[in-house]
Short mmCIF file of C-alpha atoms and ligand atoms in Angstrom, two decimals:
data_model
loop_
_atom_site.label_atom_id
_atom_site.label_comp_id
_atom_site.label_asym_id
_atom_site.label_seq_id
_atom_site.Cartn_x
_atom_site.Cartn_y
_atom_site.Cartn_z
CA MET A 1 52.14 32.07 21.47
CA LYS A 2 50.38 35.40 20.85
CA ALA A 3 49.16 38.16 23.10
CA LEU A 4 46.05 40.24 22.46
CA VAL A 5 46.42 43.70 23.94
CA LEU A 6 43.30 45.87 24.29
CA ILE A 7 44.26 49.41 23.51
CA GLY A 8 41.14 51.02 22.04
CA GLY A 9 39.55 52.81 25.01
CA PHE A 10 38.95 56.57 25.29
CA GLY A 11 40.86 57.00 28.55
CA THR A 12 38.17 59.32 29.88
CA ARG A 13 39.58 59.28 33.41
CA LEU A 14 42.76 60.91 32.13
CA ARG A 15 41.07 63.74 30.30
CA PRO A 16 41.85 66.36 29.21
CA VAL A 17 45.29 65.02 28.25
CA THR A 18 43.71 62.03 26.48
CA TYR A 19 41.76 64.35 24.17
CA SER A 20 44.97 64.57 22.17
CA VAL A 21 47.27 61.82 23.47
CA PRO A 22 45.97 58.23 23.66
CA LYS A 23 46.40 56.92 27.21
CA GLN A 24 48.86 54.25 26.15
CA LEU A 25 51.25 56.84 24.69
CA ILE A 26 51.47 58.92 27.88
CA PRO A 27 55.08 58.54 29.01
CA ILE A 28 55.71 57.20 32.49
CA ALA A 29 59.20 56.70 33.85
CA GLY A 30 60.63 57.76 30.52
CA LYS A 31 58.61 55.77 27.99
CA PRO A 32 54.99 55.35 26.91
CA MET A 33 52.74 53.20 29.08
CA LEU A 34 52.21 50.76 26.18
CA TYR A 35 55.93 49.90 26.06
CA HIS A 36 55.99 49.09 29.79
CA VAL A 37 53.02 46.79 29.21
CA LEU A 38 54.78 45.06 26.30
CA ASP A 39 57.87 44.64 28.51
CA MET A 40 55.82 42.34 30.73
CA LEU A 41 55.42 39.79 27.93
CA PRO A 42 57.60 36.71 28.39
CA PRO A 43 59.93 35.60 25.57
CA THR A 44 57.49 32.82 24.61
CA ILE A 45 55.21 35.49 23.12
CA GLU A 46 56.07 35.74 19.43
CA GLN A 47 53.62 38.47 18.48
CA ALA A 48 51.40 41.02 20.20
CA VAL A 49 48.19 41.92 18.41
CA LEU A 50 47.08 45.42 19.42
CA ALA A 51 43.31 45.91 19.29
CA THR A 52 43.18 49.65 18.66
CA GLY A 53 40.27 52.04 18.25
CA TYR A 54 40.42 55.56 19.70
CA LYS A 55 43.31 57.43 18.04
CA ALA A 56 44.40 54.24 16.26
CA ASP A 57 46.27 56.30 13.64
CA VAL A 58 48.33 58.12 16.29
CA ILE A 59 49.28 54.84 17.94
CA ALA A 60 50.09 53.19 14.60
CA ARG A 61 52.41 56.05 13.63
CA TYR A 62 54.23 56.00 16.96
CA VAL A 63 54.65 52.21 16.97
CA GLU A 64 55.96 52.26 13.40
CA GLU A 65 58.52 54.91 14.34
CA HIS A 66 59.48 53.16 17.61
CA PRO A 67 59.27 49.39 16.98
CA PRO A 68 58.85 47.49 20.26
CA LYS A 69 61.06 44.48 21.06
CA VAL A 70 58.18 42.08 20.43
CA PRO A 71 56.75 42.09 16.89
CA VAL A 72 53.33 43.78 16.86
CA ARG A 73 50.37 43.80 14.52
CA MET A 74 47.65 46.42 14.85
CA VAL A 75 43.99 45.83 14.11
CA ALA A 76 41.84 48.96 14.36
CA GLU A 77 38.13 49.25 15.00
CA THR A 78 36.21 51.71 12.88
CA GLU A 79 33.77 52.26 15.75
CA PRO A 80 34.21 51.44 19.46
CA LEU A 81 33.31 47.81 20.02
CA GLY A 82 33.98 47.53 23.75
CA THR A 83 36.53 45.16 25.20
CA GLY A 84 34.78 42.00 23.92
CA GLY A 85 34.06 43.45 20.47
CA GLY A 86 37.68 44.57 20.21
CA MET A 87 38.84 41.04 21.00
CA ARG A 88 36.54 39.58 18.37
CA ASN A 89 37.61 42.13 15.77
CA ALA A 90 41.35 41.64 16.31
CA GLY A 91 41.55 38.08 17.64
CA GLY A 92 40.91 36.09 14.47
CA ASP A 93 44.24 34.27 14.44
CA MET A 94 45.06 33.92 18.12
CA SER A 95 47.24 31.10 19.37
CA ASP A 96 45.68 28.43 21.60
CA PRO A 97 45.90 29.45 24.40
CA PHE A 98 46.61 33.18 24.10
CA LEU A 99 47.45 35.90 26.54
CA LEU A 100 44.94 38.74 27.02
CA MET A 101 46.03 42.07 28.47
CA ASN A 102 44.61 45.47 29.17
CA SER A 103 47.03 48.12 28.06
CA ASP A 104 47.13 50.07 31.31
CA VAL A 105 48.25 47.31 33.67
CA ILE A 106 51.59 48.04 35.28
CA ALA A 107 52.60 45.12 37.43
CA GLY A 108 55.42 43.01 38.75
CA PHE A 109 53.77 39.66 37.95
CA ASP A 110 55.32 36.50 36.66
CA VAL A 111 53.37 36.13 33.41
CA THR A 112 55.10 32.81 32.67
CA ALA A 113 53.57 31.39 35.86
CA LEU A 114 50.13 32.55 34.68
CA LEU A 115 50.58 30.67 31.39
CA ALA A 116 51.81 27.57 33.27
CA ARG A 117 48.70 27.66 35.46
CA GLN A 118 46.49 27.65 32.35
CA THR A 119 48.29 24.59 30.94
CA GLU A 120 48.11 22.80 34.31
CA HIS A 121 44.34 22.99 34.91
CA GLY A 122 43.17 22.81 31.26
CA GLY A 123 39.97 24.83 31.80
CA ILE A 124 38.81 27.45 29.33
CA GLY A 125 40.76 30.24 30.96
CA THR A 126 42.81 31.71 33.78
CA MET A 127 42.32 35.19 35.14
CA THR A 128 44.94 36.99 37.15
CA LEU A 129 43.45 38.23 40.40
CA VAL A 130 45.00 40.64 42.84
CA GLU A 131 44.03 41.23 46.45
CA VAL A 132 43.11 44.80 47.28
CA GLU A 133 42.16 46.53 50.51
CA ASP A 134 38.86 47.84 49.15
CA PRO A 135 37.41 45.73 46.30
CA SER A 136 34.21 47.80 45.93
CA PRO A 137 35.21 49.72 42.73
CA TYR A 138 36.09 46.49 40.88
CA GLY A 139 34.81 43.13 39.62
CA VAL A 140 35.26 40.84 42.62
CA ALA A 141 35.72 37.06 42.29
CA GLU A 142 34.01 34.38 44.31
CA LEU A 143 36.29 31.34 44.44
CA ASP A 144 35.93 27.72 45.53
CA ALA A 145 38.54 25.74 47.44
CA THR A 146 40.39 24.83 44.21
CA ASP A 147 40.57 28.50 43.13
CA ARG A 148 38.00 27.99 40.43
CA ILE A 149 36.10 31.23 39.81
CA LEU A 150 32.41 30.74 40.55
CA ARG A 151 31.19 34.25 39.74
CA PHE A 152 32.13 37.92 39.57
CA VAL A 153 30.27 40.57 41.46
CA GLU A 154 30.62 44.01 39.84
CA LYS A 155 31.27 46.91 42.18
CA PRO A 156 29.78 45.37 45.34
CA THR A 157 29.60 47.20 48.65
CA ARG A 158 32.49 46.31 50.95
CA GLU A 159 30.18 44.11 53.06
CA GLU A 160 28.73 42.26 50.07
CA ALA A 161 32.07 41.58 48.35
CA PRO A 162 32.61 37.79 48.21
CA SER A 163 36.41 38.25 48.54
CA ARG A 164 39.04 40.93 48.16
CA TRP A 165 40.38 39.37 44.94
CA ILE A 166 39.71 41.41 41.81
CA ASN A 167 40.25 41.05 38.08
CA ALA A 168 43.70 42.44 37.29
CA GLY A 169 43.13 42.78 33.52
CA LEU A 170 45.51 40.00 32.48
CA GLY A 171 44.58 36.42 31.59
CA ALA A 172 45.27 33.31 29.54
CA TRP A 173 42.43 31.90 27.45
CA LYS A 174 41.70 29.10 25.03
CA ARG A 175 41.24 30.38 21.51
CA GLU A 176 37.61 29.18 21.39
CA VAL A 177 36.54 32.09 23.64
CA ILE A 178 36.88 34.49 20.70
CA GLY A 179 34.05 32.65 18.92
CA ARG A 180 31.87 32.97 22.03
CA ILE A 181 31.84 36.78 21.76
CA PRO A 182 28.65 38.07 20.10
CA ASP A 183 29.30 39.80 16.79
CA GLY A 184 27.95 43.04 15.40
CA ALA A 185 27.47 45.20 18.54
CA PRO A 186 29.65 46.62 21.29
CA VAL A 187 30.31 43.98 23.95
CA SER A 188 31.97 44.15 27.36
CA TRP A 189 34.22 41.11 27.76
CA GLU A 190 34.20 41.23 31.54
CA GLN A 191 30.49 41.82 32.01
CA GLN A 192 28.82 40.11 29.05
CA VAL A 193 31.15 37.28 28.04
CA VAL A 194 33.16 36.05 31.03
CA PRO A 195 30.08 35.12 33.14
CA GLY A 196 29.01 32.68 30.40
CA LEU A 197 32.47 31.07 30.31
CA LEU A 198 32.66 30.21 34.00
CA ALA A 199 30.74 26.93 33.48
CA ASP A 200 33.69 25.80 31.31
CA ARG A 201 36.11 26.19 34.20
CA VAL A 202 37.95 29.46 34.67
CA TYR A 203 40.61 29.48 37.37
CA ALA A 204 42.35 32.20 39.30
CA PHE A 205 46.02 32.99 39.15
CA ARG A 206 46.52 34.79 42.43
CA ALA A 207 49.26 37.31 41.79
CA THR A 208 51.22 39.04 44.45
CA GLY A 209 53.46 42.07 44.21
CA PHE A 210 52.87 45.43 42.63
CA TRP A 211 49.78 45.95 40.50
CA GLU A 212 48.21 49.13 39.24
CA ASP A 213 45.54 49.94 36.69
CA ALA A 214 47.26 53.13 35.59
CA GLY A 215 44.04 54.60 34.19
CA THR A 216 43.63 57.52 36.61
CA PRO A 217 46.10 60.34 37.37
CA ASP A 218 46.82 59.09 40.90
CA ARG A 219 47.38 55.53 39.82
CA LEU A 220 49.45 56.51 36.80
CA LEU A 221 51.80 58.52 39.02
CA ARG A 222 51.96 55.65 41.53
CA ALA A 223 52.85 53.30 38.67
CA GLN A 224 55.58 55.71 37.58
CA ARG A 225 57.11 55.68 41.06
CA TYR A 226 57.02 51.87 41.09
CA LEU A 227 58.68 51.62 37.65
CA PHE A 228 61.52 53.87 38.79
CA GLU A 229 61.95 51.95 42.05
CA ALA A 230 61.78 48.56 40.34
CA GLY A 231 64.52 49.57 37.88
CA ARG A 232 62.09 49.33 34.97
CA ALA A 233 62.23 52.91 33.74
CA GLY A 234 62.56 53.39 29.98
CA ARG A 235 65.14 56.04 30.67
CA ARG A 236 66.53 56.91 34.07
CA THR A 237 68.87 59.84 34.24
CA SER A 238 70.63 61.60 37.02
CA ILE A 239 69.35 65.09 37.60
CA PRO A 240 70.86 67.13 34.79
CA THR A 241 73.89 69.38 35.27
CA GLY A 242 72.84 72.80 36.43
CA THR A 243 69.80 71.54 38.39
CA THR A 244 69.36 70.61 42.05
CA GLY A 245 67.32 68.13 44.08
CA ASN A 246 66.76 64.38 43.87
CA GLY A 247 65.91 61.66 41.39
CA PRO A 248 64.67 59.41 40.15
CA VAL A 249 64.01 61.34 36.97
CA ALA A 250 63.79 60.63 33.26
CA VAL A 251 64.75 63.78 31.39
CA ASP A 252 64.87 63.73 27.61
CA PRO A 253 68.19 65.08 26.30
CA SER A 254 66.38 67.66 24.15
CA ALA A 255 64.70 69.27 27.20
CA THR A 256 66.04 72.52 28.69
CA VAL A 257 65.97 72.39 32.49
CA GLU A 258 68.78 74.71 33.61
CA GLY A 259 68.28 76.01 37.16
CA ALA A 260 65.29 73.78 38.04
CA THR A 261 64.89 71.64 41.17
CA PHE A 262 63.64 68.04 41.15
CA GLY A 263 61.76 66.32 43.96
CA GLY A 264 61.78 62.77 42.54
CA SER A 265 59.68 60.57 40.20
CA VAL A 266 59.55 62.94 37.23
CA THR A 267 59.36 62.38 33.48
CA VAL A 268 60.35 65.33 31.26
CA SER A 269 59.68 64.69 27.57
CA ALA A 270 61.33 65.97 24.41
CA HIS A 271 61.70 69.73 23.83
CA VAL A 272 60.20 70.67 27.20
CA VAL A 273 61.49 73.95 28.62
CA VAL A 274 61.71 74.32 32.40
CA GLY A 275 62.72 77.74 33.68
CA PRO A 276 65.12 78.61 36.51
CA ARG A 277 63.90 77.99 40.10
CA ALA A 278 60.99 75.86 38.84
CA TYR A 279 60.19 72.78 40.98
CA LEU A 280 59.04 69.40 39.64
CA GLU A 281 57.97 66.43 41.76
CA ASP A 282 55.94 63.29 41.08
CA CYS A 283 54.81 64.42 37.64
CA VAL A 284 54.82 63.78 33.91
CA ILE A 285 55.55 66.63 31.51
CA LEU A 286 54.68 65.92 27.89
CA GLU A 287 56.60 67.18 24.89
CA ARG A 288 57.08 70.86 24.15
CA ALA A 289 55.41 71.97 27.38
CA THR A 290 56.85 75.01 29.16
CA ILE A 291 57.22 75.38 32.91
CA GLU A 292 58.23 79.00 33.44
CA ALA A 293 60.61 80.42 36.02
CA GLY A 294 59.69 79.78 39.64
CA ALA A 295 56.60 77.68 38.78
CA SER A 296 56.00 74.35 40.50
CA VAL A 297 54.36 71.16 39.27
CA VAL A 298 53.60 68.49 41.86
CA HIS A 299 51.62 65.25 41.46
CA SER A 300 50.31 66.31 38.06
CA ILE A 301 50.32 65.56 34.34
CA VAL A 302 51.10 68.46 31.98
CA GLY A 303 49.96 67.94 28.39
CA PRO A 304 51.93 68.63 25.22
CA ARG A 305 52.60 72.32 24.49
CA ALA A 306 50.91 73.34 27.76
CA ARG A 307 52.33 76.28 29.72
CA VAL A 308 52.60 76.82 33.45
CA ARG A 309 53.15 80.51 33.98
CA ALA A 310 55.96 82.01 36.04
CA GLY A 311 55.50 81.51 39.76
CA HIS A 312 52.33 79.42 39.32
CA ARG A 313 51.69 76.24 41.35
CA VAL A 314 50.09 73.22 39.72
CA SER A 315 49.22 70.45 42.13
CA HIS A 316 47.03 67.34 41.63
CA GLN A 317 45.98 68.48 38.16
CA VAL A 318 45.87 67.20 34.61
CA LEU A 319 46.47 69.87 31.96
CA GLY A 320 45.45 69.14 28.38
CA GLU A 321 47.30 69.97 25.19
CA ALA A 322 48.26 73.67 24.96
CA ALA A 323 46.50 74.47 28.25
CA GLU A 324 47.66 77.46 30.31
CA ALA A 325 47.85 77.47 34.08
P1 LIG B 401 38.39 55.09 30.90
O1 LIG B 401 37.56 55.74 29.83
O2 LIG B 401 39.13 56.09 31.72
O3 LIG B 401 37.63 54.11 31.73
O4 LIG B 401 39.57 54.28 30.18
P2 LIG B 401 39.49 53.16 29.02
O5 LIG B 401 38.75 53.71 27.86
O6 LIG B 401 40.88 52.72 28.75
O7 LIG B 401 38.63 52.03 29.67
P3 LIG B 401 39.10 50.84 30.60
O8 LIG B 401 40.26 51.26 31.41
O9 LIG B 401 37.92 50.30 31.29
O10 LIG B 401 39.53 49.77 29.50
C1 LIG B 401 40.27 48.62 29.82
C2 LIG B 401 41.13 48.27 28.62
O11 LIG B 401 40.30 47.98 27.49
C3 LIG B 401 42.05 49.40 28.21
O12 LIG B 401 43.27 48.81 27.85
C4 LIG B 401 41.33 50.02 27.03
O13 LIG B 401 42.22 50.60 26.08
C5 LIG B 401 40.61 48.84 26.41
N1 LIG B 401 39.34 49.20 25.78
C6 LIG B 401 38.27 49.81 26.35
N2 LIG B 401 37.27 49.97 25.45
C7 LIG B 401 37.73 49.43 24.29
C8 LIG B 401 37.14 49.30 22.96
O14 LIG B 401 36.00 49.72 22.67
N3 LIG B 401 37.91 48.68 22.02
C9 LIG B 401 39.18 48.21 22.29
N4 LIG B 401 39.87 47.65 21.30
N5 LIG B 401 39.75 48.34 23.52
C10 LIG B 401 39.02 48.93 24.49
#
């Protein structure tokens, strides 16, 4: 079986860091988001096809230098085709059925159970749904008594939402859906294609447990905390010798962090320099950034080669490449 992973978006909600680093290569809990997503694939998946677009060359280089456990093949778009267009462009030789994933879903789901549900009901597809407190920012499913999806309501008000079950960005589909995607123009899979497939029976896989669309700073940092707590960090180190505070942390061995204090849930990438008395908590520091003496970074993402000046406090911020704060 194959998986089709959508990885071509601009990641606008994580700007300015995504101006230079594609969202899927931002490290969380010690390794890039994409690799956590690929970790979710069950062993029955023989190949993951990555539908790339924005910064496809950067992703291709990284993946070639750091081969994931599952074999991957990349198919790049020359212009953004939307989620549906990306599927059509890259999905020419999908298995039947195939697994479809967004590349920013961090979750504790049983993907094998999702695939089993697809085989069991035999409809055209199965969408993973998660229950959220407030469904209004999402596509919300209306379900019948057999858990067949009757329709999706996009971004309803809380009162108008037909349920609290939303599309989690992970599904199993029959191969024929690829041919149902219009060719030649950008297409949204969720909004322009899925509604037309519901008549061919699409069922819900109601997932429980952790789920996060790690596409915003808050959610990315929440996903990082979960990955550490769930024992799924790419690297989990004790706080380095010469530092104080608490883990969990993932500190690259090439980073210099002498004299710093950690407050938990921190990723420090390669060649980062953290000065004495600096404080880091609930944050991601990308490679070659500098956090000077006595500075603090809390609940933030610091881009590559950025610099936080001595004594400065960065809180709830995203700094882009080479930014100064
Ligand atoms: P925002 O700009 O912050 O909304 O992020 P995004 O660009 O990633 O968009 P969104 O989170 O809605 O996208 C969901 C998934 O589809 C992500 O995994 C994206 O990488 C992917 N995606 C979005 N647009 C495209 C596209 O035009 N082509 C391809 N191949 N993938 C896309």
